[in-house]
Coordinates of C-alpha atoms in Angstrom, one line a residue:
X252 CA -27.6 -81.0 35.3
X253 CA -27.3 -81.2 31.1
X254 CA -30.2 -78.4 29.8
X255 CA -30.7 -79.6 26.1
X256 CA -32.3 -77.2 23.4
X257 CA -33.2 -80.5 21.4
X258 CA -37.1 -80.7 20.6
X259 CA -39.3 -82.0 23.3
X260 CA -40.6 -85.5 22.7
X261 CA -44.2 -84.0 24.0
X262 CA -46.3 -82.5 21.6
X263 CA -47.1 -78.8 22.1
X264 CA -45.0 -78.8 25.7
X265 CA -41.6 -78.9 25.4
X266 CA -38.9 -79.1 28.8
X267 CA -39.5 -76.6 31.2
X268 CA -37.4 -73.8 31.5
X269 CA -35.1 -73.6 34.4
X270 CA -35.6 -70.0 36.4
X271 CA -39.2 -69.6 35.1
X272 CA -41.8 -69.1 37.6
X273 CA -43.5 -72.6 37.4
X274 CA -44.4 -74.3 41.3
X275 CA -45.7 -77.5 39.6
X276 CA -41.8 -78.4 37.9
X277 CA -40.8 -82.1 39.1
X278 CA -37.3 -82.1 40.9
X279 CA -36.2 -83.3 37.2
X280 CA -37.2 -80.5 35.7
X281 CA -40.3 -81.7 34.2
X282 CA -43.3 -79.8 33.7
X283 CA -46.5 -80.8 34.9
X284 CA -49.3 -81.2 32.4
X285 CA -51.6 -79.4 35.2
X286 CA -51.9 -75.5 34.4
X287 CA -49.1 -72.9 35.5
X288 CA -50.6 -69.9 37.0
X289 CA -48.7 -66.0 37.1
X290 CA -47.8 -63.7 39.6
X291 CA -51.3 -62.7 39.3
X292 CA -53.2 -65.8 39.5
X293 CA -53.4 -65.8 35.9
X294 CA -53.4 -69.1 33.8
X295 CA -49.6 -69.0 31.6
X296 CA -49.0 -72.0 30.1
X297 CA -44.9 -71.4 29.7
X298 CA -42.9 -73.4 27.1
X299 CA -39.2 -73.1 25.7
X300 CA -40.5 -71.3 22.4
X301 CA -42.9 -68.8 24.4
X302 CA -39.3 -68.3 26.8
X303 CA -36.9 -67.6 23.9
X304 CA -39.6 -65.3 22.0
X305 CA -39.9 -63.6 24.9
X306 CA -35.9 -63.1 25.3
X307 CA -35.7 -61.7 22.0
X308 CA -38.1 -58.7 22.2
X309 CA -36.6 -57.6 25.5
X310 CA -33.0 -57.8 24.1
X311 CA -33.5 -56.3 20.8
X312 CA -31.4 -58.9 18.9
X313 CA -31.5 -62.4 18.0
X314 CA -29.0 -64.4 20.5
X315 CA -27.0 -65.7 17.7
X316 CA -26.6 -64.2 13.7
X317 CA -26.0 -66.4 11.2
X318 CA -23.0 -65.4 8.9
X319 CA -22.3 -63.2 6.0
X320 CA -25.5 -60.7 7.2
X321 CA -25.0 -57.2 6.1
X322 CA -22.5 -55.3 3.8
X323 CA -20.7 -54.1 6.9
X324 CA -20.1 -57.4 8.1
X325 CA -18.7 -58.5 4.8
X326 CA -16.6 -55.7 4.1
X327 CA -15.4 -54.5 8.2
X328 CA -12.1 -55.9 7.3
X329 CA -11.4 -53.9 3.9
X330 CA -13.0 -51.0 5.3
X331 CA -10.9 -50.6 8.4
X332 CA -7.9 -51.8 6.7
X333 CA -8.2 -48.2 4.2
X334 CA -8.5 -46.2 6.8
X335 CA -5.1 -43.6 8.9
X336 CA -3.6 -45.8 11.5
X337 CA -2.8 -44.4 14.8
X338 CA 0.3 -45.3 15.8
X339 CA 3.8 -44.0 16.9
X340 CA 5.5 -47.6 16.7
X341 CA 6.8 -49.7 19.3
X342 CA 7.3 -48.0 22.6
X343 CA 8.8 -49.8 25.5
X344 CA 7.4 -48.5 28.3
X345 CA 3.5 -48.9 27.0
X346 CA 2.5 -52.1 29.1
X347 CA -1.0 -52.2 26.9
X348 CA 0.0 -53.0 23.4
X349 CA -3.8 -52.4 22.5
X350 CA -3.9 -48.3 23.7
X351 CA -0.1 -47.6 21.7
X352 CA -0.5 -44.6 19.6
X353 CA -4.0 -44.1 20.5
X354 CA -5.8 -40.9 18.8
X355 CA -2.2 -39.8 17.5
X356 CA -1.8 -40.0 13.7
X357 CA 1.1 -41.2 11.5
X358 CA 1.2 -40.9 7.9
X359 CA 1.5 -43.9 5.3
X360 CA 4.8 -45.6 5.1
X361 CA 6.2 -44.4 1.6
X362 CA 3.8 -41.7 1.3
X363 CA 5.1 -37.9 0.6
X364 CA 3.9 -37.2 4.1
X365 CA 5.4 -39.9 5.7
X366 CA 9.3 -38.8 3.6
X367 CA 8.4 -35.2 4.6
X368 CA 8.3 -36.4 8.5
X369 CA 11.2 -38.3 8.1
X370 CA 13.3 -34.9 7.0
X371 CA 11.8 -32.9 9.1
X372 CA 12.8 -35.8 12.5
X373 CA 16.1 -35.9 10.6
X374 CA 17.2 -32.0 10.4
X375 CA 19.0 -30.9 13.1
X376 CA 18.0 -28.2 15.8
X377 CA 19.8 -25.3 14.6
X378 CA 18.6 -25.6 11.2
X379 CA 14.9 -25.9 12.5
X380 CA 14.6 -22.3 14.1
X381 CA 17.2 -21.1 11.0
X382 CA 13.9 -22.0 9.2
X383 CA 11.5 -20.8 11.5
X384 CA 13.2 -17.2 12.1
X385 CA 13.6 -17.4 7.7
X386 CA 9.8 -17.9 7.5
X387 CA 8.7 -15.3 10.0
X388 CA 10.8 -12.8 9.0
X389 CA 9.2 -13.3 5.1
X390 CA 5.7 -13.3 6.9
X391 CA 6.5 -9.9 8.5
X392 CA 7.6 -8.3 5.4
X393 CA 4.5 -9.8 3.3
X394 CA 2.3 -8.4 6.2
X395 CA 4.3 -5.4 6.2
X396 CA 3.2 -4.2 2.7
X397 CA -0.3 -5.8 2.4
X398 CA -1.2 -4.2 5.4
X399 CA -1.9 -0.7 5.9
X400 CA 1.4 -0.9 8.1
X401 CA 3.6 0.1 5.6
X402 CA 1.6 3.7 5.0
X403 CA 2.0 4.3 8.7
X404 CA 5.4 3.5 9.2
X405 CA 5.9 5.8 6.2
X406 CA 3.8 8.7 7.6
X407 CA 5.2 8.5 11.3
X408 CA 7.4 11.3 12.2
X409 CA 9.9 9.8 13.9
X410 CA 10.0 6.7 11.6
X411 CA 9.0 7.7 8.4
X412 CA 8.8 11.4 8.5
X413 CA 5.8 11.9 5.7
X414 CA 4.0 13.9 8.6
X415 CA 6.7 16.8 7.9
X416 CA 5.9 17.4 4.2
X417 CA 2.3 18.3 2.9
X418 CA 1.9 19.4 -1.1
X419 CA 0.0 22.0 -2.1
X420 CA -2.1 21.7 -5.5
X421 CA -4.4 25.0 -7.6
X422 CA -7.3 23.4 -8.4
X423 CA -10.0 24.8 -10.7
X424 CA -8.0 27.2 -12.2
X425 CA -10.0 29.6 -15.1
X426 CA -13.0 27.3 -14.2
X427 CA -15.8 28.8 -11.8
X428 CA -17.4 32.3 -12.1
X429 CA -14.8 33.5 -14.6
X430 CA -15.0 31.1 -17.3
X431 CA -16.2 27.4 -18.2
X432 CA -14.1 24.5 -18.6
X433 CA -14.4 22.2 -21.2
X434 CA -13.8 18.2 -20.9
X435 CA -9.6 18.4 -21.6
X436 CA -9.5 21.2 -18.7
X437 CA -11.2 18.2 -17.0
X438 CA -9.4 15.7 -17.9
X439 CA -6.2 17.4 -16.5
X440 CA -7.6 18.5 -13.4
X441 CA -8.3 15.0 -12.8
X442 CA -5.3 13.2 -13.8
X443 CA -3.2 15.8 -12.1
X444 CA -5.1 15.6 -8.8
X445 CA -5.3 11.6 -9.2
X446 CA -0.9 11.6 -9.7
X447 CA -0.5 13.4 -6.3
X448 CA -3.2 11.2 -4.5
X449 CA -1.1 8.0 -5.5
X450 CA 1.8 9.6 -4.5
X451 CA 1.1 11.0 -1.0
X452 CA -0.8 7.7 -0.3
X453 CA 2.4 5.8 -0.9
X454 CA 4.7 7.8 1.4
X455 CA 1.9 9.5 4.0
X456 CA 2.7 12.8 3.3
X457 CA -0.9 15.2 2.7
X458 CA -2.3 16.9 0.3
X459 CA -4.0 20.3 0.2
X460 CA -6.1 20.9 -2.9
X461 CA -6.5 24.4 -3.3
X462 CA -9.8 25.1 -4.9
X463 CA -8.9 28.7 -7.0
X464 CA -12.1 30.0 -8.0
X465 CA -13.6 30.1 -4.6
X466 CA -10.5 32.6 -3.2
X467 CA -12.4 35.3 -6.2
X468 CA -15.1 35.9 -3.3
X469 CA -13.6 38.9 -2.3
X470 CA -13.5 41.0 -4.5
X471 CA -11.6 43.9 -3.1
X472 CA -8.9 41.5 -1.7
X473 CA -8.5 39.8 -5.1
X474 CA -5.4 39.7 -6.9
X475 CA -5.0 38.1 -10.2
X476 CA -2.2 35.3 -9.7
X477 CA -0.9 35.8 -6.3
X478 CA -3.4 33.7 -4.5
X479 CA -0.2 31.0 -4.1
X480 CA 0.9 33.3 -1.1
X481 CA -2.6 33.4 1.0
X482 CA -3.0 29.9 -0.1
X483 CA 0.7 29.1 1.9
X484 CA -0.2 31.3 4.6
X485 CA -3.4 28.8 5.2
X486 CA -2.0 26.0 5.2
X487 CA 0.5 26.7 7.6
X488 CA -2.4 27.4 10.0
X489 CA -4.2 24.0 9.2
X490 CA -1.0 21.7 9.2
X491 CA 0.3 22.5 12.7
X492 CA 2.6 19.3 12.7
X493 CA 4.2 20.2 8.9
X494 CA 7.6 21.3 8.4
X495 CA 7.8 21.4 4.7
X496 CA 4.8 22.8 2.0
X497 CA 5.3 22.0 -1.6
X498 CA 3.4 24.4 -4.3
X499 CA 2.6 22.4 -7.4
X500 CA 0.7 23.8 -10.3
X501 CA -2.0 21.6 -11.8
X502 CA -0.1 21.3 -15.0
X503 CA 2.8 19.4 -13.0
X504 CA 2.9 15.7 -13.0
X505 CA 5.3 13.5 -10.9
X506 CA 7.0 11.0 -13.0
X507 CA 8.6 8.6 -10.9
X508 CA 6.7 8.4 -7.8
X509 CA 9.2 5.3 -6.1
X510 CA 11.0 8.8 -5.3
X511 CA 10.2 10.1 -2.0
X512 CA 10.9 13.3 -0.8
X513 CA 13.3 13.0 1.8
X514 CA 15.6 10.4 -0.4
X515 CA 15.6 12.6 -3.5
X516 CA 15.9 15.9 -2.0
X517 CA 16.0 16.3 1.9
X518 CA 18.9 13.4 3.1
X519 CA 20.7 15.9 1.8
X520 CA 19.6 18.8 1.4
X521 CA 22.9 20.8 1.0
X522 CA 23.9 18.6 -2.1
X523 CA 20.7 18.8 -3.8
X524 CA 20.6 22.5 -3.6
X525 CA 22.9 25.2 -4.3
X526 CA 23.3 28.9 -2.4
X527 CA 25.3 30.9 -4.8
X528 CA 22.9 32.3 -8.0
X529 CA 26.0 33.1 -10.0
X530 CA 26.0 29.0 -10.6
X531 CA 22.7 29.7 -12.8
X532 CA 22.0 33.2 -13.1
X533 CA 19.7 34.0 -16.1
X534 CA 18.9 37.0 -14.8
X535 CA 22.1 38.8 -14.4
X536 CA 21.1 39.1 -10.5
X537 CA 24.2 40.8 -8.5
X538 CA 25.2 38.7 -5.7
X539 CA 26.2 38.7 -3.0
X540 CA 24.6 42.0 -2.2
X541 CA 26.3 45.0 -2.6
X542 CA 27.2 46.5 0.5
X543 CA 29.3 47.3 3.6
X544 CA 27.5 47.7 6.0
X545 CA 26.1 43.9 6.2
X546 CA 26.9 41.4 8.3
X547 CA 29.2 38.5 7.4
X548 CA 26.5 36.5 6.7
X549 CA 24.4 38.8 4.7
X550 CA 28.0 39.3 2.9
X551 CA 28.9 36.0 2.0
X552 CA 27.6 34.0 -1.3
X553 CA 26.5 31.2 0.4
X554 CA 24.6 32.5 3.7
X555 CA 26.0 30.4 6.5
X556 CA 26.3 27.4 4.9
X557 CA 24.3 25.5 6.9
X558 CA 21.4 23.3 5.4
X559 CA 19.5 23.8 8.4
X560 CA 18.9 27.7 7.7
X561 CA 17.1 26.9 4.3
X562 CA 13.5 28.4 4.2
X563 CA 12.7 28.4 0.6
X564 CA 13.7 26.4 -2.6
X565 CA 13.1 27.5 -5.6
X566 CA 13.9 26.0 -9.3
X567 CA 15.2 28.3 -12.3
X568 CA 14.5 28.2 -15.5
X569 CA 15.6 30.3 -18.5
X570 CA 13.8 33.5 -17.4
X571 CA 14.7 32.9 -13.7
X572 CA 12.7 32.0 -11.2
X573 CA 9.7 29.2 -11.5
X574 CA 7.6 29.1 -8.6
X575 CA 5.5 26.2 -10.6
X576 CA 6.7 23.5 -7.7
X577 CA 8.4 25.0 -4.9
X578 CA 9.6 24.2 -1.7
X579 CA 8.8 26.8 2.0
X580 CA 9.7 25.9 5.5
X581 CA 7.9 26.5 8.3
X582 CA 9.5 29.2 10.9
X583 CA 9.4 32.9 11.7
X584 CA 11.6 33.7 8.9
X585 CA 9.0 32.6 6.4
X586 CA 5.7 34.5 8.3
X587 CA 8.2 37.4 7.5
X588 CA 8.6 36.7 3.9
X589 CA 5.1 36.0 3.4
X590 CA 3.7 39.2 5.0
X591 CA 6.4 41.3 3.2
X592 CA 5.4 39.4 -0.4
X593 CA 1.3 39.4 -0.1
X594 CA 1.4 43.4 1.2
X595 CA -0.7 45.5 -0.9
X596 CA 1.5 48.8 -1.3
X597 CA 3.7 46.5 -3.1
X598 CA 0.9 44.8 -5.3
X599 CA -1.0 48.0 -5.9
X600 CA 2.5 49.7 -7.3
X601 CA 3.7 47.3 -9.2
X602 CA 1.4 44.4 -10.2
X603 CA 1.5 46.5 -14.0
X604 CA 4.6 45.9 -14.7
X605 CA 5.2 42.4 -12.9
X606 CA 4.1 40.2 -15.8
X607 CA 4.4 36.8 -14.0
X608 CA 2.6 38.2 -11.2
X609 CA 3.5 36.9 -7.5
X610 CA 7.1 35.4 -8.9
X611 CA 8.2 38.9 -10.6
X612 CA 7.3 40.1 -6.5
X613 CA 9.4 37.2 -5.3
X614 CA 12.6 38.5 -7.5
X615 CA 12.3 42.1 -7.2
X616 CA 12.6 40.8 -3.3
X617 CA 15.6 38.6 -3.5
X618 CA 17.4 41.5 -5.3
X619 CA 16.5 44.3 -2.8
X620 CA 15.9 42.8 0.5
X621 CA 19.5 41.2 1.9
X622 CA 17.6 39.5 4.5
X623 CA 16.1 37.2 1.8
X624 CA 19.2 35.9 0.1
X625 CA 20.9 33.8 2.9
X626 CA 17.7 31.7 3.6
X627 CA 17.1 31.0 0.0
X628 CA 18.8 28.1 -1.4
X629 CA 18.3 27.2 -5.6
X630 CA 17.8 23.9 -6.6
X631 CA 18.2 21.9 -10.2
X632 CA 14.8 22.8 -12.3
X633 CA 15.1 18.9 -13.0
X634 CA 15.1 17.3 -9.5
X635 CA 11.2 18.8 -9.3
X636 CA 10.6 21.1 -12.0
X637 CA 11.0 19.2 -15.5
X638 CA 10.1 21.5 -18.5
X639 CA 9.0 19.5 -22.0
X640 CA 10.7 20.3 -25.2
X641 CA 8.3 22.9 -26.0
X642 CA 9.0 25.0 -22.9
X643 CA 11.9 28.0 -22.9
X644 CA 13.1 26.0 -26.3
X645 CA 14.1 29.8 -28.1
X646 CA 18.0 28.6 -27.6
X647 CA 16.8 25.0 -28.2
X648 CA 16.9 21.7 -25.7
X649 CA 18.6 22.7 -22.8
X650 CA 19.7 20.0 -20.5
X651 CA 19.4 21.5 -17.1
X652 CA 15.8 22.3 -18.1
X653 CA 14.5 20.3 -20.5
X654 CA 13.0 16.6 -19.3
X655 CA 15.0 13.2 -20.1
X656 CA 13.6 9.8 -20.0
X657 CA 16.9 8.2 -19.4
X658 CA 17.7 10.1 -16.5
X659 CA 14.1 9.4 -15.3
X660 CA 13.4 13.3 -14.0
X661 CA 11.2 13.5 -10.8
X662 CA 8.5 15.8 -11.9
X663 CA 7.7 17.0 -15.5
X664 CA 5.9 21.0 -15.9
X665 CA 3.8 21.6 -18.8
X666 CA 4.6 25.0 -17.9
X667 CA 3.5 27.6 -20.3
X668 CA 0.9 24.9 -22.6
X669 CA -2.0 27.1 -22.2
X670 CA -0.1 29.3 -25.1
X671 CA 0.0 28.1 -28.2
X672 CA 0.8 23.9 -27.0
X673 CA -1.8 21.2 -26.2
X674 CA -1.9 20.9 -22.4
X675 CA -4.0 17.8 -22.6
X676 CA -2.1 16.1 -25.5
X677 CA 1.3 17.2 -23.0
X678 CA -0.2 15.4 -19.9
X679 CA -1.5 12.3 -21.8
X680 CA 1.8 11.5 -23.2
X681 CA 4.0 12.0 -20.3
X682 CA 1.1 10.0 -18.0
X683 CA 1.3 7.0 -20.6
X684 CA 5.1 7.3 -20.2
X685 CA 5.3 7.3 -16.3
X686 CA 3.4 3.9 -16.5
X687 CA 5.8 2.1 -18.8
X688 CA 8.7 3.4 -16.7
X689 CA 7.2 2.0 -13.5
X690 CA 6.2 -1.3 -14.9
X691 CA 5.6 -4.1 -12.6
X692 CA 8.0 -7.2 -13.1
X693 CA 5.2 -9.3 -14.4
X694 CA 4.2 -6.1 -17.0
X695 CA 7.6 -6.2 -17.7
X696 CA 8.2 -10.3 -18.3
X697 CA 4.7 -9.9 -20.1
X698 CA 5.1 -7.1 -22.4
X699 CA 9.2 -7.0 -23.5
X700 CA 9.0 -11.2 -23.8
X701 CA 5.6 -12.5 -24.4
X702 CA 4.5 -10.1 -26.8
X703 CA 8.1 -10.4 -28.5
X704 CA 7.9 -13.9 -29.3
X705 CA 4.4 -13.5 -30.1
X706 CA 5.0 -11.2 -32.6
X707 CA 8.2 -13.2 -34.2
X708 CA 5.3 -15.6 -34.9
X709 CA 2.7 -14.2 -35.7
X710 CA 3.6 -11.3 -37.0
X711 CA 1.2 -9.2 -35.2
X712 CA 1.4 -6.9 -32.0
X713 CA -0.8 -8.2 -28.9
X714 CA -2.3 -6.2 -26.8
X715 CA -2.0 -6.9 -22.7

């Protein structure tokens, strides 16, 4: 049967309800005027407004909403229309058209994205993992050197081999008990000693810093100047693993510190040194060594020739030898040398006359003991042992000893500054030049362009 929602011709009734509970309806579906009673017995009079009021509550909602309600409503369209679409195109075998692409995302057609997917869906395989293997191998090195990885690769000693050297730097020397040290002794103590920490960090070797004043505790021991050989003997003791110790004075500073060790020296060791004195001989030394009665080896001006048999390296300089930086390998030969060089009968005999102390003992050795000479090998005073202008300059600049910026010498030795030079003045300037020569790229591109042109326009110098 029709149910109208028109208004009821009956004032304050209405037409019953259909489905309310109401046991006085008419088979028409007419309410009686009689009352209605509840569930309960209650009186309920039930009309078509009370019905629909009471829908409402329970629902929550009107049933219908007029249009235009809400700035949603208005706007769903726009709104939905800005926002990513989610969809991979027409597949064939999707039988749903609704669920195609669902939760996947596709950029924009004509968007920078959307070009970039296209490229990459149009390179081929092969030039894919080109890419891929170019990118991680450029990952790897980037990680390789921002990464303590580098340091340890360096240090390893079967990789890098920095485990096998360790330098050895006199520290505190003149300060202490015996006399005080004024701010430029400072200042050199502390730029030396900050040079060879920048160094050994960047190629893992270590580095012993010999504190001098505290070896004057024993008294009766003491000896003025030779403390280099104890000092050796110790560290071979603490640096079990070590193969190579290099003695530096304080007054030494390494100039180029890209050099390591084992590319500018030990690669090739018998290239970079020399056996035969009588290629440098200042002073007048007799080799080889005078006698019959030597084996071949002893005999022969170059030992056995073989690199591996080098124990010591030692620069000369126009006096002889310069034990300022110095190279000693580990090995019986050298506990031989050592105990022979630091015994008293020798110091307490001769240590007047020796002026330079421990190296006069290290001569008057290599001239009277045959066992020395074919186990010492000589070494250009400019691969480690740079002397400034001021140094051994009586027969002027000499170029196997004197320093040269072009040539970009390894280590510079303000040997000798103490007397009569400015040791501070010395370090500063050779400090300030190591810098410049190990410029950065960007220092470079900054400081030889952008100050140029700056200059050509302004006329003045800027500072970076």
């Amino acid at each position: 049967m029709s149910l109208s929602r028109s208004p009821s011709p009956r004032p304050g009734g209405g037409w019953s309800s259909p489905g309310l509970a109401n046991p006085y309806a008419t088979v028409s579906g007419r309410s009686s005027p009689a009352k209605s009673y509840g569930v309960n017995g209650g009186a309920n009079n039930v009309t078509w407004e009370s019905a629909k009021a009471k829908s409402n509550g329970v629902n929550g909602y009107p049933s219908f909403s007029t249009q235009s309600q809400g700035f949603f409503n208005r706007h769903i369209r726009r709104i939905s229309a800005s926002l990513p679409r989610f969809n991979l195109g027409e597949e064939k075998s999707y039988a749903e058209k609704e669920k195609l692409g669902r939760g996947r995302w596709i950029p924009r057609e004509g968007s920078k994205l959307a070009k970039l997917r296209i490229l990459v869906l149009k390179t081929s395989r092969k030039a894919k993992i080109r890419f891929l293997i170019a990118t991680a191998f450029l990952f790897m090195i980037i990680l390789f050197y921002i990464t303590p990885l580098h340091y340890w690769y360096r240090r390893s000693k079967v990789l890098g081999g920095g485990k096998k050297f360790v330098i050895i730097l006199a520290a505190n020397q003149g300060g202490g008990v015996m006399e005080w040290k004024g701010p430029r002794e400072w200042a050199i103590e502390r730029d030396s000693v900050k040079n060879k920490k920048k160094y050994i960090n960047k190629w893992g070797y270590d580095l012993e810093i010999v504190d001098m004043s505290t070896k004057k505790r024993y008294a009766h021991e003491w000896r003025e100047s030779w403390e280099k050989v104890d000092t050796i003997r110790n560290c071979l003791r603490k640096y079990p693993d070590a193969e190579w110790f290099w003695w530096m004075d304080l007054n030494t500073f390494i100039m180029e510190p890209s050099y390591s060790l084992q590319s500018h020296i030990f690669n090739d060791l018998a290239k970079n040194t020399y056996r035969d004195i009588n290629e440098y001989n200042p002073l007048n030394i007799t080799h080889p060594f005078p006698s019959d009665h030597l084996d071949a080896e002893a005999r022969s001006p170059v030992g056995d020739g073989k690199a591996s048999s080098i124990n010591l390296i030692v620069p000369q300089d126009c006096g002889g030898f310069n034990l300022g930086s110095f190279f000693i390998r580990r090995g019986p030969w050298t506990d031989r040398l050592l105990d022979v060089w630091w015994d008293p009968v020798g110091y307490e005999q001769k240590h007047m006359e020796w002026e330079h102390k421990e190296q006069d003992a290290l001569e008057f050795l290599y001239i009277n003991q045959p066992w020395i000479r074919p186990h010492t090998a000589f070494i250009p005073q400019r691969k480690i042992n740079s002397f400034p202008e001021g140094a051994c300059s009586e027969n002027g600049n000499d170029t196997r000893i004197h320093y040269n910026e072009k040539d970009r010498d390894f280590v510079v030795n303000m040997a000798g500054c103490e007397w009569g030079r400015d040791c501070w003045g010395e370090m500063y300037n050779f400090r300030e030049l190591s810098n410049y020569l190990n410029r950065t790229w960007w220092e470079r591109f900054k400081e030889d362009l952008v100050a140029a042109i700056w200059f050509k326009i302004t006329g003045k110098k800027i500072r970076i």
